[in-house]
């Protein structure tokens, strides 16, 4: 999970989350543990019914009940997590997304200056590795370019 700084935020979302599965009751505890420092005790999560599998209406985390409420009116690809003091809207990157695309979407969602729509955030181009850049240079100038063996970006 990546979050924008706690300063006044801009845009549609306050950060992003890349769950491993579409089982919200199983994925929520790890997510909520990461949000407790910012929100305090989490009271609930709202989600789009069409984006997640059937789920319980509540879970218990550290002895506190957390309501899970599904709505068709909830924007697809987002969830809202709320406490008594704050609401955080997170972009949800599909579990099946590739790692480069997920990282790019999470990075864009957590950029305080980013005001892109949810749809635009999910289309964020992945960061390019040194190998990708070398391949592109090779295609442009027609010469073979290789990264040093074992080099990583």
CSV table of C-alpha atoms in Angstrom, one decimal:
chain,number,residue,atom,x,y,z
A,1,UNK,CA,0.0,0.0,0.0
A,2,UNK,CA,1.2,3.5,-0.9
A,3,UNK,CA,-0.4,6.7,0.6
A,4,UNK,CA,-0.2,10.3,-0.2
A,5,UNK,CA,1.4,12.5,2.6
A,6,UNK,CA,-1.0,13.6,5.3
A,7,UNK,CA,-1.0,17.2,4.0
A,8,UNK,CA,-4.1,18.4,2.3
A,9,UNK,CA,-4.5,15.9,-0.6
A,10,UNK,CA,-5.5,16.3,-4.2
A,11,UNK,CA,-7.2,14.1,-6.7
A,12,UNK,CA,-9.6,11.2,-6.6
A,13,UNK,CA,-7.7,8.9,-4.3
A,14,UNK,CA,-5.5,9.1,-1.2
A,15,UNK,CA,-3.2,6.3,-2.3
A,16,UNK,CA,-3.3,2.8,-3.7
A,17,UNK,CA,-3.4,-0.9,-2.7
A,18,UNK,CA,-2.5,-4.0,-4.6
A,19,UNK,CA,-4.2,-7.0,-2.9
A,20,UNK,CA,-3.1,-10.6,-3.6
A,21,UNK,CA,-6.7,-11.9,-4.1
A,22,UNK,CA,-10.3,-10.7,-4.4
A,23,UNK,CA,-11.1,-12.1,-1.0
A,24,UNK,CA,-11.7,-8.8,0.9
A,25,UNK,CA,-12.2,-10.5,4.4
A,26,UNK,CA,-8.8,-12.2,4.0
A,27,UNK,CA,-6.9,-9.2,2.5
A,28,UNK,CA,-8.3,-6.5,4.8
A,29,UNK,CA,-6.5,-7.3,8.0
A,30,UNK,CA,-3.0,-6.6,6.5
A,31,UNK,CA,-4.3,-3.4,4.8
A,32,UNK,CA,-6.0,-2.1,7.9
A,33,UNK,CA,-2.9,-2.8,10.0
A,34,UNK,CA,-1.0,-0.5,7.7
A,35,UNK,CA,-3.7,2.3,8.0
A,36,UNK,CA,-4.1,2.3,11.8
A,37,UNK,CA,-1.3,4.8,12.3
A,38,UNK,CA,-3.0,7.3,10.1
A,39,UNK,CA,-6.7,6.6,10.9
A,40,UNK,CA,-6.7,5.3,14.4
A,41,UNK,CA,-9.2,2.5,15.0
A,42,UNK,CA,-10.8,1.6,11.6
A,43,UNK,CA,-14.5,1.3,11.8
A,44,UNK,CA,-15.4,0.2,8.3
A,45,UNK,CA,-14.5,-0.5,4.7
A,46,UNK,CA,-16.8,0.2,1.7
A,47,UNK,CA,-16.2,-1.5,-1.6
A,48,UNK,CA,-17.8,-2.1,-5.0
A,49,UNK,CA,-19.8,-5.3,-4.9
A,50,UNK,CA,-18.9,-6.3,-8.5
A,51,UNK,CA,-15.1,-6.0,-7.8
A,52,UNK,CA,-15.0,-8.4,-4.9
A,53,UNK,CA,-16.2,-11.9,-4.2
A,54,UNK,CA,-18.9,-12.6,-1.6
A,55,UNK,CA,-17.7,-11.5,1.8
A,56,UNK,CA,-18.7,-11.3,5.4
A,57,UNK,CA,-20.3,-8.2,6.7
A,58,UNK,CA,-17.7,-7.6,9.4
A,59,UNK,CA,-14.4,-8.8,10.5
A,60,UNK,CA,-12.6,-8.5,13.9
A,61,UNK,CA,-9.2,-6.9,14.1
A,62,UNK,CA,-7.4,-6.6,17.4
A,63,UNK,CA,-10.7,-7.1,19.2
A,64,UNK,CA,-12.5,-4.3,17.3
A,65,UNK,CA,-15.3,-5.0,14.8
A,66,UNK,CA,-14.8,-3.6,11.3
A,67,UNK,CA,-17.8,-3.3,9.1
A,68,UNK,CA,-17.4,-4.4,5.4
A,69,UNK,CA,-20.1,-2.8,3.3
A,70,UNK,CA,-20.5,-3.5,-0.4
A,71,UNK,CA,-22.2,-1.0,-2.8
A,72,UNK,CA,-22.8,-1.0,-6.5
A,73,UNK,CA,-22.5,2.8,-6.3
A,74,UNK,CA,-18.9,2.6,-5.0
A,75,UNK,CA,-16.5,3.5,-7.7
A,76,UNK,CA,-15.0,0.4,-9.3
A,77,UNK,CA,-11.4,-0.1,-8.5
A,78,UNK,CA,-11.6,1.8,-5.2
A,79,UNK,CA,-12.3,1.1,-1.6
A,80,UNK,CA,-13.0,3.6,1.2
A,81,UNK,CA,-11.5,2.9,4.7
A,82,UNK,CA,-12.9,5.1,7.5
A,83,UNK,CA,-12.5,5.8,11.2
A,84,UNK,CA,-14.2,8.3,13.4
A,85,UNK,CA,-11.7,11.0,12.4
A,86,UNK,CA,-10.9,10.3,8.7
A,87,UNK,CA,-11.8,8.7,5.4
A,88,UNK,CA,-9.2,7.3,3.0
A,89,UNK,CA,-10.1,6.4,-0.6
A,90,UNK,CA,-7.7,3.9,-2.1
A,91,UNK,CA,-7.1,2.9,-5.7
A,92,UNK,CA,-7.3,-0.9,-5.9
A,93,UNK,CA,-4.9,-2.5,-8.4
A,94,UNK,CA,-6.2,-5.8,-9.7
A,95,UNK,CA,-4.5,-8.8,-8.1
A,96,UNK,CA,-3.7,-10.1,-11.6
A,97,UNK,CA,-1.8,-6.9,-12.6
A,98,UNK,CA,1.8,-7.3,-13.5
A,99,UNK,CA,4.3,-6.0,-11.0
A,100,UNK,CA,5.6,-3.1,-13.2
A,101,UNK,CA,2.0,-1.9,-13.9
A,102,UNK,CA,1.0,-2.3,-10.2
A,103,UNK,CA,4.0,-0.4,-9.0
A,104,UNK,CA,3.4,2.4,-11.5
A,105,UNK,CA,-0.2,2.8,-10.5
A,106,UNK,CA,0.6,2.7,-6.8
A,107,UNK,CA,3.3,5.3,-7.2
A,108,UNK,CA,1.0,7.6,-9.2
A,109,UNK,CA,-1.9,7.2,-6.7
A,110,UNK,CA,0.4,8.2,-3.9
A,111,UNK,CA,1.8,11.3,-5.6
A,112,UNK,CA,0.4,14.2,-3.7
A,113,UNK,CA,0.2,16.3,-6.9
A,114,UNK,CA,-1.6,13.7,-8.9
A,115,UNK,CA,-5.2,14.5,-9.8
A,116,UNK,CA,-5.7,11.8,-12.4
A,117,UNK,CA,-9.0,9.8,-12.5
A,118,UNK,CA,-9.0,6.2,-11.3
A,119,UNK,CA,-9.1,5.0,-14.9
A,120,UNK,CA,-6.0,7.1,-15.8
A,121,UNK,CA,-4.1,5.9,-12.7
A,122,UNK,CA,-4.7,2.3,-13.7
A,123,UNK,CA,-3.3,3.0,-17.1
A,124,UNK,CA,-0.1,4.5,-15.7
A,125,UNK,CA,2.9,3.2,-17.8
A,126,UNK,CA,5.3,1.0,-15.9
A,127,UNK,CA,8.7,2.3,-14.9
A,128,UNK,CA,11.2,1.2,-17.4
A,129,UNK,CA,14.2,-0.9,-16.5
A,130,UNK,CA,17.7,-0.3,-17.9
A,131,UNK,CA,17.2,-3.4,-20.1
A,132,UNK,CA,14.0,-1.9,-21.5
A,133,UNK,CA,15.8,1.4,-22.3
A,134,UNK,CA,18.7,-0.4,-24.0
A,135,UNK,CA,16.2,-2.4,-26.1
A,136,UNK,CA,14.5,0.8,-27.2
A,137,UNK,CA,17.8,2.5,-28.0
A,138,UNK,CA,18.7,-0.6,-30.1
A,139,UNK,CA,15.5,-0.3,-32.0
A,140,UNK,CA,15.9,3.4,-32.6
A,141,UNK,CA,19.5,3.4,-33.8
A,142,UNK,CA,19.7,-0.1,-35.2
A,143,UNK,CA,22.6,-1.2,-33.1
A,144,UNK,CA,22.6,-3.9,-30.5
A,145,UNK,CA,22.9,-2.5,-27.0
A,146,UNK,CA,23.3,-4.8,-24.0
A,147,UNK,CA,23.2,-4.1,-20.3
A,148,UNK,CA,26.2,-5.4,-18.3
A,149,UNK,CA,25.6,-8.9,-17.2
A,150,UNK,CA,23.9,-9.1,-13.8
A,151,UNK,CA,23.0,-5.4,-13.9
A,152,UNK,CA,19.6,-4.6,-12.3
A,153,UNK,CA,17.5,-1.5,-12.2
